Amino acid sequence: MRRVVLGLIPILMAAQVPRTWTDAAVAELEVPLANPASSPVHISEEAYYKIPERTLHKTYPVYHPDREPAGYQQWLKEQEPQVVFAPGETPSDWVRAGEIVFNAPTSFGPVFFSAEDVRDRKFYEETGMPVAADGTIPFANWVVRKKGQVELGSMGCNTCHTRVLSDGTTVPGAQGNNPGDRQGARMLRLGARFAGEDKILERIRGFAAQFEMPWLASDPNRRARSMPLDALIAAGEAIPPGVTARSNTSMFVPPQVPDLIGVQDRRFLDHTGLVRHRGIADLMRYSTLVQDVMGFARYGDLPPRATGPGIRYSDAQLYALAIYVYSLRPPPNPHRETEQTARGREVFEREKCHVCHAPPFYTNNRLIPAPGFRPPAKHKSLYGVMDRRVDTDPRYTLETRKGTGYYKVPSLKGVWYRGPFGHNGWVMTLEEWFDPARLRDGYVASGFRTGGRVPGHEYGLKLPPGDKSALLAFLRTL
Ligand code: HEC
Ligand code: HEC
């Protein structure tokens, strides 16, 4: 909200950067896991501030090979390394500095794609990697950390939280649409051919091991230990753009990438509402948690996954990043209000969608218990847990390290430019979300393929066709 950003100005002017990782704030940061004894215990304040800070170097756009300016690679080789992060005085200086952090790579080797891939026409044809109208790939960039050495950097926020619309517009912060997990699957397939199946199998099983939850009586994530390579590759290929098996999630029930535009109005972060969002410092904590220090957490008796010095964003980088994320705005909406959308708004109210998707944010910011989870009594007032159930697939919130037993009510803003929908991104379109066929056995969804029907959230499924199209037209104006 514009209001919030303006309200920050006096603080910005004084450049009062909050201290990100304090023991007190971190202790209350997260909603406990569904199995509370296994809730993560994070790295201490003292240990956090011993982690070295990330240096951010100037980055350069990556172009589709047909759109790269002549001599570009040679020119890059001649560039001096430059350290770029400098927040400055005014609020707009901070927004600009935050944009640098958002796009700053955290990885300099191949993750979803390699330096060779992004310069290979065939890679785009095979994976459908979107290209922006100006010929650039906003999901990655070239970096010069050492003169003469041009590296492909990725896994900044931009890799997952940037969307290229069908007209080539780049929308920073929107639900991403680079097919990352499919590109990763392709890399495994090629890797098996060149480096040998055993080596690749070991690598992918190592990746899958991070998702395991040994405290579950029957941990579905353990399946990866005995799955053949083809099945593991197929698991990656089942994940559409806009959904991704991020750390601490699961390859088998990966989450939808949320839209960050409007995040300042949400009280909980992640589909399971794991992380509380009490103010800007919590967004700073969230960012360093997922990018830098999640691996240092202890889960019950389970020792930390990561060792070693690690690396982290500085407090100033995180503050600038959070200010930038709060400043993000949706693209101009081509869907205007009409008689049909006015009727759709009436349907929305008549069907009581607003009870959960309450305007103006189109979420009431509350948590809903998943099937099979009994919320502790004190959670009701502490976190605003609703008595109602929506009955979507409980696995993401019961069988992953982000699982609280709840799903939050998502905001419906921006549904016209984003998708797939549902917490695992099962369906590609709103039409499909409101199609009762998805409830039937044997249904094959168009988004993340669970191998079965898409149960739950039965609201609006039985509407007469005229009401349904009016409702959808209304939703597209939000
Ligand atoms: C590898 C892909 C990836 C990268 C890189 C990434 N994210 Fe995310 N992000 C996700 C996914 C997937 C989720 C959903 C997780 C869930 O719901 O459990 C998410 C969730 C979030 C949320 C919660 C939003 C909400 O409404 O629930 C915020 C905020 C966020 N990311 C910010 C960032 C920032 C800032 C960065 C960079 C510092 C970043 N992310 C980097 C994939 C990514
Ligand atoms: C009892 C609360 C509740 C009611 C009532 C409700 N919803 Fe939802 N809605 C949710 C929850 C929770 C989710 C997330 C479900 C999931 O992904 O597991 C959701 C998801 C959605 C999504 C997908 C959003 C996305 O980004 O993936 C749409 C669209 C939606 N609802 C529209 C509606 C409409 C339209 C109505 C009325 C016909 C409605 N909802 C009624 C709670 C509710």
Coordinates of C-alpha atoms and ligand atoms in Angstrom, one line a residue:
M1 CA 0.0 0.0 0.0
R2 CA 1.2 3.4 -0.9
R3 CA 0.2 4.6 2.6
V4 CA 2.7 2.3 4.2
V5 CA 5.6 3.3 2.1
L6 CA 4.9 7.0 2.7
G7 CA 4.6 6.3 6.4
L8 CA 8.2 5.0 6.3
I9 CA 9.8 8.1 5.0
P10 CA 10.9 9.6 8.3
I11 CA 12.5 6.4 9.2
L12 CA 14.1 6.0 5.8
M13 CA 15.6 9.5 6.0
A14 CA 17.3 8.6 9.2
A15 CA 18.3 5.3 7.6
Q16 CA 17.2 3.4 10.7
V17 CA 17.9 -0.1 9.6
P18 CA 16.3 -2.6 11.9
R19 CA 18.4 -5.3 13.5
T20 CA 17.3 -8.3 11.6
W21 CA 18.2 -11.3 13.7
T22 CA 17.4 -10.8 17.4
D23 CA 16.9 -13.8 19.6
A24 CA 13.6 -12.3 20.9
A25 CA 12.1 -11.5 17.5
V26 CA 13.2 -14.9 16.0
A27 CA 11.7 -16.8 18.9
E28 CA 8.2 -15.6 18.0
L29 CA 8.7 -15.4 14.3
E30 CA 7.1 -18.7 13.3
V31 CA 3.9 -20.6 13.9
P32 CA 4.8 -24.0 15.4
L33 CA 4.9 -27.0 13.1
A34 CA 1.9 -29.4 13.2
N35 CA 4.2 -31.6 15.3
P36 CA 5.4 -28.8 17.6
A37 CA 8.3 -30.8 19.1
S38 CA 9.9 -30.7 15.6
S39 CA 9.6 -27.0 15.1
P40 CA 12.8 -25.5 14.0
V41 CA 15.2 -23.9 16.4
H42 CA 17.1 -21.3 14.5
I43 CA 20.6 -20.1 14.7
S44 CA 21.3 -17.6 17.6
E45 CA 21.7 -13.9 17.2
E46 CA 25.4 -14.2 18.1
A47 CA 26.0 -16.9 15.6
Y48 CA 24.0 -15.1 12.9
Y49 CA 26.1 -12.0 13.1
K50 CA 29.3 -14.0 12.8
I51 CA 28.2 -15.1 9.3
P52 CA 30.1 -13.1 6.7
E53 CA 28.0 -10.6 4.6
R54 CA 27.3 -11.0 0.9
T55 CA 29.1 -8.5 -1.4
L56 CA 26.9 -7.5 -4.3
H57 CA 28.6 -7.0 -7.6
K58 CA 27.2 -5.2 -10.6
T59 CA 25.2 -7.5 -12.9
Y60 CA 24.4 -7.3 -16.6
P61 CA 21.4 -8.6 -18.5
V62 CA 21.2 -12.0 -20.1
Y63 CA 19.9 -11.9 -23.6
H64 CA 18.3 -14.6 -25.7
P65 CA 21.0 -15.6 -28.2
D66 CA 19.2 -14.0 -31.1
R67 CA 18.9 -10.7 -29.3
E68 CA 22.3 -10.4 -27.8
P69 CA 24.1 -7.2 -28.9
A70 CA 27.2 -7.9 -31.1
G71 CA 30.4 -8.2 -29.2
Y72 CA 28.5 -8.3 -25.8
Q73 CA 30.4 -11.3 -24.3
Q74 CA 33.7 -9.8 -25.3
W75 CA 32.6 -6.4 -23.7
L76 CA 31.6 -8.2 -20.5
K77 CA 35.1 -9.8 -20.3
E78 CA 36.6 -6.3 -20.3
Q79 CA 34.5 -5.0 -17.4
E80 CA 36.1 -4.3 -14.1
P81 CA 34.3 -5.9 -11.1
Q82 CA 32.2 -3.3 -9.3
V83 CA 30.6 -3.5 -5.9
V84 CA 27.2 -1.9 -6.2
F85 CA 25.1 -1.8 -3.1
A86 CA 24.8 1.7 -1.7
P87 CA 21.4 2.7 -0.2
G88 CA 21.8 6.5 -0.2
E89 CA 19.6 9.1 1.5
T90 CA 16.1 9.3 0.0
P91 CA 13.3 6.7 0.0
S92 CA 13.7 6.2 -3.8
D93 CA 17.5 5.6 -3.3
W94 CA 16.5 2.7 -1.0
V95 CA 14.0 1.3 -3.4
R96 CA 16.7 1.3 -6.1
A97 CA 19.2 -0.3 -3.8
G98 CA 16.5 -2.9 -2.9
E99 CA 16.0 -3.7 -6.6
I100 CA 19.7 -4.6 -6.8
V101 CA 19.3 -7.0 -3.9
F102 CA 16.2 -8.5 -5.4
N103 CA 18.1 -9.3 -8.6
A104 CA 21.4 -10.1 -7.0
P105 CA 22.4 -13.8 -7.6
T106 CA 23.2 -16.0 -4.7
S107 CA 24.5 -18.8 -6.8
F108 CA 27.1 -18.7 -9.6
G109 CA 26.9 -22.2 -10.9
P110 CA 24.2 -24.1 -12.8
V111 CA 21.0 -24.6 -10.8
F112 CA 18.0 -24.7 -13.1
F113 CA 20.1 -23.7 -16.1
S114 CA 23.8 -23.1 -17.0
A115 CA 25.7 -20.4 -18.8
E116 CA 25.7 -22.6 -21.9
D117 CA 22.0 -23.2 -21.7
V118 CA 21.0 -19.5 -21.7
R119 CA 23.2 -19.0 -24.8
D120 CA 21.6 -22.0 -26.6
R121 CA 18.5 -21.4 -28.8
K122 CA 17.5 -25.0 -28.4
F123 CA 17.3 -24.7 -24.6
Y124 CA 14.5 -22.1 -25.0
E125 CA 12.6 -24.2 -27.5
E126 CA 12.8 -27.3 -25.3
T127 CA 12.0 -25.7 -22.0
G128 CA 9.8 -22.7 -22.9
M129 CA 11.9 -20.3 -20.9
P130 CA 10.1 -16.9 -21.3
V131 CA 11.9 -14.1 -23.0
A132 CA 11.0 -10.4 -22.3
A133 CA 10.0 -8.0 -25.0
D134 CA 13.5 -6.4 -24.9
G135 CA 15.1 -9.8 -25.5
T136 CA 16.3 -10.3 -21.9
I137 CA 15.8 -13.2 -19.5
P138 CA 14.9 -11.5 -16.2
F139 CA 15.5 -14.7 -14.2
A140 CA 19.3 -14.5 -14.2
N141 CA 22.1 -12.2 -15.0
W142 CA 25.8 -12.1 -15.9
V143 CA 28.2 -11.0 -13.1
V144 CA 31.8 -10.0 -13.1
R145 CA 33.3 -10.8 -9.7
K146 CA 36.8 -11.2 -11.2
K147 CA 38.0 -9.4 -14.3
G148 CA 37.8 -11.5 -17.4
Q149 CA 35.6 -14.1 -15.8
V150 CA 31.9 -13.7 -16.7
E151 CA 29.7 -15.9 -14.6
L152 CA 26.0 -16.7 -14.9
G153 CA 24.3 -15.7 -11.6
S154 CA 20.9 -16.9 -10.4
M155 CA 18.8 -17.8 -7.4
G156 CA 18.2 -14.2 -6.4
C157 CA 14.6 -13.4 -5.7
N158 CA 14.2 -12.7 -9.4
T159 CA 14.7 -16.3 -10.4
C160 CA 11.4 -17.4 -8.9
H161 CA 9.5 -14.1 -8.3
T162 CA 9.5 -12.5 -11.8
R163 CA 6.9 -13.1 -14.4
V164 CA 7.1 -12.4 -18.1
L165 CA 3.6 -11.7 -19.4
S166 CA 2.5 -13.0 -22.9
D167 CA 3.1 -9.5 -24.3
G168 CA 6.7 -9.6 -23.1
T169 CA 6.2 -7.3 -20.1
T170 CA 8.4 -8.2 -17.1
V171 CA 6.6 -8.0 -13.8
P172 CA 9.0 -8.1 -10.8
G173 CA 7.5 -9.7 -7.7
A174 CA 4.7 -11.5 -9.6
Q175 CA 4.3 -15.3 -9.4
G176 CA 7.3 -16.4 -11.4
N177 CA 6.9 -18.3 -14.7
N178 CA 10.3 -19.6 -15.5
P179 CA 9.9 -23.4 -15.7
G180 CA 12.8 -24.0 -13.2
D181 CA 12.0 -27.5 -12.1
R182 CA 11.5 -28.7 -15.7
Q183 CA 14.8 -27.2 -16.6
G184 CA 16.4 -28.9 -13.6
A185 CA 14.9 -32.2 -14.8
R186 CA 16.3 -31.7 -18.2
M187 CA 19.7 -31.0 -16.7
L188 CA 19.5 -34.4 -14.9
R189 CA 18.6 -36.2 -18.0
L190 CA 21.6 -34.7 -19.9
G191 CA 23.8 -35.2 -16.9
A192 CA 23.0 -38.9 -16.8
R193 CA 24.1 -39.2 -20.4
F194 CA 27.4 -37.4 -19.9
A195 CA 28.4 -38.0 -16.3
G196 CA 26.7 -41.4 -15.8
E197 CA 23.4 -42.3 -14.1
D198 CA 25.0 -43.2 -10.7
K199 CA 26.6 -39.9 -10.3
I200 CA 23.4 -38.0 -11.2
L201 CA 21.2 -40.3 -9.0
E202 CA 23.5 -39.6 -6.1
R203 CA 23.2 -35.8 -6.7
I204 CA 19.4 -35.8 -6.9
R205 CA 19.0 -38.0 -3.9
G206 CA 21.3 -35.7 -2.0
F207 CA 18.9 -32.8 -2.9
A208 CA 15.8 -34.8 -2.0
A209 CA 17.3 -35.7 1.4
Q210 CA 16.9 -32.1 2.6
F211 CA 13.1 -32.5 2.5
E212 CA 13.0 -35.6 4.8
M213 CA 11.1 -35.4 8.0
P214 CA 12.3 -38.4 10.1
W215 CA 9.9 -37.5 12.9
L216 CA 6.9 -38.6 10.7
A217 CA 5.9 -42.2 11.3
S218 CA 5.8 -42.6 7.5
D219 CA 7.7 -39.9 5.7
P220 CA 6.7 -39.7 2.0
N221 CA 9.9 -37.7 1.3
R222 CA 11.9 -40.8 2.0
R223 CA 10.6 -42.4 -1.1
A224 CA 13.3 -40.5 -3.1
R225 CA 15.9 -42.8 -1.5
S226 CA 14.7 -45.8 -3.5
M227 CA 13.2 -44.2 -6.6
P228 CA 14.9 -44.8 -9.9
L229 CA 16.4 -41.8 -11.8
D230 CA 13.6 -41.8 -14.4
A231 CA 11.0 -41.4 -11.6
L232 CA 12.9 -38.6 -10.0
I233 CA 13.2 -36.8 -13.3
A234 CA 9.5 -37.3 -13.9
A235 CA 8.8 -35.7 -10.5
G236 CA 10.6 -32.6 -11.7
E237 CA 8.8 -32.6 -15.0
A238 CA 5.4 -32.7 -13.3
I239 CA 6.1 -29.2 -11.8
P240 CA 4.8 -26.4 -14.0
P241 CA 6.2 -22.9 -14.1
G242 CA 4.8 -20.9 -11.1
V243 CA 5.4 -23.8 -8.7
T244 CA 8.7 -24.9 -7.3
A245 CA 10.3 -27.4 -5.0
R246 CA 12.0 -24.8 -2.9
S247 CA 14.2 -25.7 0.2
N248 CA 12.1 -27.2 3.0
T249 CA 9.1 -28.0 0.8
S250 CA 8.8 -31.2 -1.1
M251 CA 9.5 -32.6 -4.6
F252 CA 6.2 -34.5 -4.3
V253 CA 4.0 -31.6 -3.2
P254 CA 5.8 -28.5 -4.3
P255 CA 4.3 -25.0 -3.5
Q256 CA 2.9 -22.4 -5.8
V257 CA 5.2 -19.4 -6.0
P258 CA 3.2 -16.6 -4.3
D259 CA 2.8 -13.2 -5.9
L260 CA 4.9 -10.7 -3.8
I261 CA 2.9 -7.7 -5.0
G262 CA 0.8 -6.7 -2.1
V263 CA 2.6 -8.8 0.4
Q264 CA 2.7 -5.9 2.9
D265 CA -1.0 -6.5 3.6
R266 CA -0.5 -10.2 4.5
R267 CA -0.1 -11.2 8.1
F268 CA 1.4 -14.6 7.4
L269 CA 4.0 -15.7 4.9
D270 CA 4.0 -19.0 3.0
H271 CA 0.9 -21.1 2.2
T272 CA 1.1 -22.7 5.5
G273 CA 1.3 -19.3 7.3
L274 CA 4.6 -20.5 8.8
V275 CA 6.2 -17.1 9.2
R276 CA 4.5 -14.2 10.9
H277 CA 4.6 -10.8 9.2
R278 CA 4.3 -8.3 12.0
G279 CA 6.1 -5.5 10.2
I280 CA 9.0 -4.8 7.7
A281 CA 11.6 -6.5 10.0
D282 CA 9.8 -9.8 9.6
L283 CA 10.1 -9.6 5.8
M284 CA 13.8 -9.0 6.3
R285 CA 13.9 -12.1 8.6
Y286 CA 12.0 -14.2 6.1
S287 CA 14.4 -13.2 3.3
T288 CA 17.5 -14.2 5.1
L289 CA 15.9 -17.2 6.6
V290 CA 15.0 -18.8 3.2
Q291 CA 18.1 -17.7 1.4
D292 CA 20.8 -17.9 4.1
V293 CA 20.2 -19.6 7.4
M294 CA 17.3 -22.1 7.1
G295 CA 19.9 -24.9 6.8
F296 CA 21.4 -24.0 10.2
A297 CA 18.1 -24.9 12.0
R298 CA 17.7 -27.8 14.3
Y299 CA 14.4 -29.7 14.0
G300 CA 13.8 -31.5 17.3
D301 CA 16.6 -34.0 17.7
L302 CA 17.7 -33.6 14.1
P303 CA 21.0 -31.8 13.8
P304 CA 21.4 -28.9 11.3
R305 CA 21.7 -29.7 7.7
A306 CA 24.3 -27.0 7.0
T307 CA 27.7 -26.5 8.5
G308 CA 30.4 -24.0 7.7
P309 CA 30.5 -20.3 7.6
G310 CA 27.7 -19.6 5.2
I311 CA 26.9 -16.2 3.8
R312 CA 24.1 -13.7 4.6
Y313 CA 22.6 -10.4 3.4
S314 CA 23.6 -7.4 5.5
D315 CA 20.9 -5.7 7.6
A316 CA 21.0 -2.7 5.2
Q317 CA 20.6 -5.0 2.2
L318 CA 17.6 -6.7 3.8
Y319 CA 16.0 -3.4 4.7
A320 CA 16.4 -2.1 1.2
L321 CA 15.1 -5.4 -0.2
A322 CA 12.0 -5.2 1.9
I323 CA 11.3 -1.6 1.0
Y324 CA 11.6 -2.5 -2.6
V325 CA 9.3 -5.5 -2.3
Y326 CA 6.7 -3.3 -0.5
S327 CA 7.0 -0.8 -3.4
L328 CA 6.1 -3.3 -6.1
R329 CA 2.9 -2.6 -8.0
P330 CA 0.8 -4.8 -10.3
P331 CA 0.8 -4.1 -14.1
P332 CA -2.1 -1.9 -15.4
N333 CA -5.2 -4.1 -15.4
P334 CA -6.8 -4.3 -18.9
H335 CA -10.0 -5.8 -17.3
R336 CA -12.4 -2.9 -16.7
E337 CA -15.5 -2.9 -14.6
T338 CA -18.6 -3.6 -16.6
E339 CA -22.2 -4.7 -16.0
Q340 CA -21.0 -8.3 -16.0
T341 CA -18.3 -7.6 -13.4
A342 CA -20.8 -5.8 -11.3
R343 CA -23.0 -8.9 -11.4
G344 CA -19.9 -11.0 -10.6
R345 CA -19.3 -8.9 -7.5
E346 CA -22.9 -9.7 -6.4
V347 CA -22.3 -13.4 -6.9
F348 CA -19.1 -13.0 -4.9
E349 CA -21.0 -11.6 -2.0
R350 CA -24.0 -13.8 -2.3
E351 CA -21.7 -16.9 -2.2
K352 CA -20.0 -15.4 0.8
C353 CA -16.6 -15.6 -0.7
H354 CA -15.8 -12.3 1.1
V355 CA -16.0 -14.1 4.5
C356 CA -12.6 -15.4 3.7
H357 CA -11.4 -13.3 0.7
A358 CA -12.4 -10.1 2.4
P359 CA -11.9 -6.8 0.6
P360 CA -9.8 -4.6 0.2
F361 CA -7.0 -7.3 0.3
Y362 CA -9.3 -10.2 -0.7
T363 CA -8.0 -12.2 2.2
N364 CA -9.1 -12.0 5.9
N365 CA -5.5 -13.0 6.8
R366 CA -6.6 -16.0 8.8
L367 CA -5.5 -19.6 9.0
I368 CA -7.6 -22.6 8.2
P369 CA -6.9 -26.1 9.6
A370 CA -6.2 -28.8 7.1
P371 CA -8.0 -32.1 7.2
G372 CA -6.5 -34.3 9.9
F373 CA -5.1 -31.4 12.0
R374 CA -6.5 -30.4 15.4
P375 CA -5.4 -26.9 16.3
P376 CA -4.3 -26.3 19.8
A377 CA -6.9 -24.2 21.6
K378 CA -4.6 -21.2 22.2
H379 CA -4.0 -20.8 18.5
K380 CA -7.4 -19.5 17.8
S381 CA -6.9 -16.1 19.4
L382 CA -3.1 -16.1 18.9
Y383 CA -3.1 -16.6 15.2
G384 CA -6.7 -16.0 14.1
V385 CA -7.5 -19.6 13.2
M386 CA -10.9 -20.1 11.6
D387 CA -13.3 -22.8 12.6
R388 CA -14.2 -23.5 9.0
R389 CA -12.4 -26.1 6.8
V390 CA -11.6 -25.9 3.1
D391 CA -10.4 -29.5 2.7
T392 CA -7.8 -29.1 0.1
D393 CA -4.9 -31.7 0.0
P394 CA -3.4 -31.6 3.5
R395 CA 0.0 -33.0 2.6
Y396 CA 1.9 -29.8 2.1
T397 CA 1.0 -28.6 5.6
L398 CA 1.4 -32.0 7.3
E399 CA 4.3 -33.6 5.4
T400 CA 6.8 -30.8 4.8
R401 CA 9.2 -28.8 7.0
K402 CA 7.0 -25.8 6.5
G403 CA 3.9 -27.6 7.7
T404 CA 1.9 -25.9 10.4
G405 CA -1.3 -27.9 9.9
Y406 CA -2.9 -24.8 8.4
Y407 CA -3.4 -23.1 5.1
K408 CA -3.7 -19.4 5.0
V409 CA -6.5 -17.7 3.0
P410 CA -4.7 -16.4 -0.1
S411 CA -5.3 -12.9 -1.5
L412 CA -7.2 -13.0 -4.8
K413 CA -5.6 -9.8 -6.1
G414 CA -3.8 -10.2 -9.4
V415 CA -5.4 -13.4 -10.5
W416 CA -5.8 -11.9 -14.0
Y417 CA -2.0 -12.0 -14.6
R418 CA -0.9 -15.0 -12.5
G419 CA -1.4 -18.8 -12.1
P420 CA -1.3 -21.7 -11.7
F421 CA -3.7 -21.7 -8.7
G422 CA -4.1 -23.6 -5.4
H423 CA -1.3 -24.1 -2.9
N424 CA 0.4 -26.7 -5.2
G425 CA -0.6 -24.9 -8.4
W426 CA -2.8 -27.8 -9.6
V427 CA -4.8 -25.8 -12.1
M428 CA -3.6 -23.4 -14.8
T429 CA -6.7 -21.3 -15.1
L430 CA -9.6 -19.9 -13.0
E431 CA -12.0 -21.7 -15.2
E432 CA -10.5 -25.0 -14.1
W433 CA -10.5 -23.9 -10.4
F434 CA -14.3 -23.5 -10.6
D435 CA -14.9 -26.6 -12.7
P436 CA -16.6 -29.4 -10.7
A437 CA -14.8 -32.0 -13.0
R438 CA -11.7 -31.5 -10.9
L439 CA -13.3 -33.3 -8.0
R440 CA -13.9 -36.5 -9.9
D441 CA -11.7 -39.6 -9.6
G442 CA -9.2 -40.0 -12.5
Y443 CA -9.2 -36.2 -13.3
V444 CA -5.9 -35.0 -14.7
A445 CA -5.2 -31.4 -13.7
S446 CA -3.5 -29.0 -16.1
G447 CA -1.0 -27.6 -13.5
F448 CA 1.0 -29.6 -11.0
R449 CA 0.1 -33.2 -11.7
T450 CA -0.7 -35.0 -8.4
G451 CA -1.8 -38.0 -10.3
G452 CA -5.4 -37.5 -9.2
R453 CA -8.3 -35.2 -8.6
V454 CA -8.1 -31.8 -7.1
P455 CA -10.3 -32.0 -4.0
G456 CA -11.6 -29.3 -1.6
H457 CA -12.5 -25.6 -1.9
E458 CA -15.9 -26.4 -3.4
Y459 CA -17.1 -22.8 -3.4
G460 CA -18.6 -21.6 -6.6
L461 CA -18.5 -25.0 -8.3
K462 CA -22.2 -25.3 -8.7
L463 CA -23.0 -21.9 -10.1
P464 CA -25.1 -21.5 -13.2
P465 CA -22.9 -20.7 -16.2
G466 CA -23.9 -17.0 -16.4
D467 CA -23.1 -16.4 -12.7
K468 CA -19.9 -18.3 -13.0
S469 CA -18.6 -16.3 -16.0
A470 CA -19.6 -13.1 -14.2
L471 CA -17.8 -14.2 -11.1
L472 CA -14.6 -14.9 -13.0
A473 CA -14.9 -11.6 -14.9
F474 CA -15.1 -9.8 -11.5
L475 CA -12.1 -11.7 -10.1
R476 CA -10.1 -10.6 -13.1
T477 CA -10.6 -7.0 -12.2
L478 CA -9.0 -7.4 -8.8
Ligands
HEC1 C1 13.9 -21.0 -5.8 C2 12.8 -20.1 -5.9 C3 12.7 -19.0 -4.9 C4 13.6 -18.0 -4.6 C5 15.0 -17.9 -5.2 C6 13.0 -17.1 -3.7 N1 11.7 -17.5 -3.5 FE1 10.3 -16.6 -2.3 N2 9.1 -18.1 -2.4 C7 9.3 -19.2 -3.3 C8 8.2 -20.2 -3.0 C9 8.1 -21.5 -3.8 C10 7.4 -19.7 -2.0 C11 6.2 -20.3 -1.3 C12 6.7 -21.1 -0.1 C13 5.5 -21.7 0.7 O1 4.4 -21.2 0.5 O2 5.8 -22.5 1.6 C14 8.0 -18.4 -1.7 C15 7.5 -17.5 -0.7 C16 7.9 -16.2 -0.5 C17 7.3 -15.3 0.4 C18 5.9 -15.5 1.1 C19 4.9 -14.7 0.4 C20 3.5 -15.1 0.8 O3 2.5 -14.3 0.5 O4 3.3 -16.2 1.4 C21 8.0 -14.1 0.4 C22 7.8 -12.8 1.1 C23 9.2 -14.4 -0.5 N3 9.1 -15.7 -1.0 C24 10.2 -13.5 -0.8 C25 11.3 -13.8 -1.4 C26 12.5 -13.0 -1.5 C27 12.5 -11.5 -0.9 C28 13.5 -13.7 -2.1 C29 14.9 -13.2 -2.4 C30 15.6 -12.8 -1.2 C31 12.9 -15.0 -2.5 N4 11.6 -15.0 -2.0 C32 13.6 -16.0 -3.2 C33 10.3 -19.4 -4.2 C34 11.5 -18.6 -4.2
HEC2 C1 -13.8 -20.6 4.3 C2 -13.0 -19.7 3.6 C3 -13.1 -19.6 2.1 C4 -14.2 -19.3 1.3 C5 -15.6 -19.1 1.8 C6 -13.8 -19.1 0.0 N1 -12.4 -19.4 -0.1 FE1 -11.3 -19.2 -1.8 N2 -9.7 -19.9 -0.8 C7 -9.7 -20.2 0.6 C8 -8.4 -20.9 0.9 C9 -8.0 -21.4 2.3 C10 -7.7 -21.0 -0.3 C11 -6.4 -21.8 -0.5 C12 -6.7 -23.2 -0.7 C13 -5.4 -24.1 -1.0 O1 -4.7 -23.7 -1.9 O2 -5.2 -25.1 -0.3 C14 -8.5 -20.4 -1.3 C15 -8.2 -20.3 -2.7 C16 -8.9 -19.6 -3.6 C17 -8.5 -19.4 -5.0 C18 -7.1 -19.7 -5.6 C19 -6.1 -18.6 -5.2 C20 -4.7 -18.8 -5.6 O3 -4.0 -17.8 -5.7 O4 -4.3 -20.0 -5.8 C21 -9.5 -18.7 -5.6 C22 -9.5 -18.2 -7.0 C23 -10.6 -18.6 -4.6 N3 -10.2 -19.1 -3.5 C24 -11.8 -17.9 -4.9 C25 -12.9 -18.0 -4.1 C26 -14.2 -17.6 -4.4 C27 -14.6 -17.0 -5.7 C28 -15.0 -18.0 -3.4 C29 -16.5 -17.9 -3.3 C30 -17.3 -18.6 -4.4 C31 -14.2 -18.5 -2.3 N4 -12.9 -18.5 -2.8 C32 -14.6 -18.9 -1.1 C33 -10.7 -19.9 1.5 C34 -12.0 -19.6 1.1

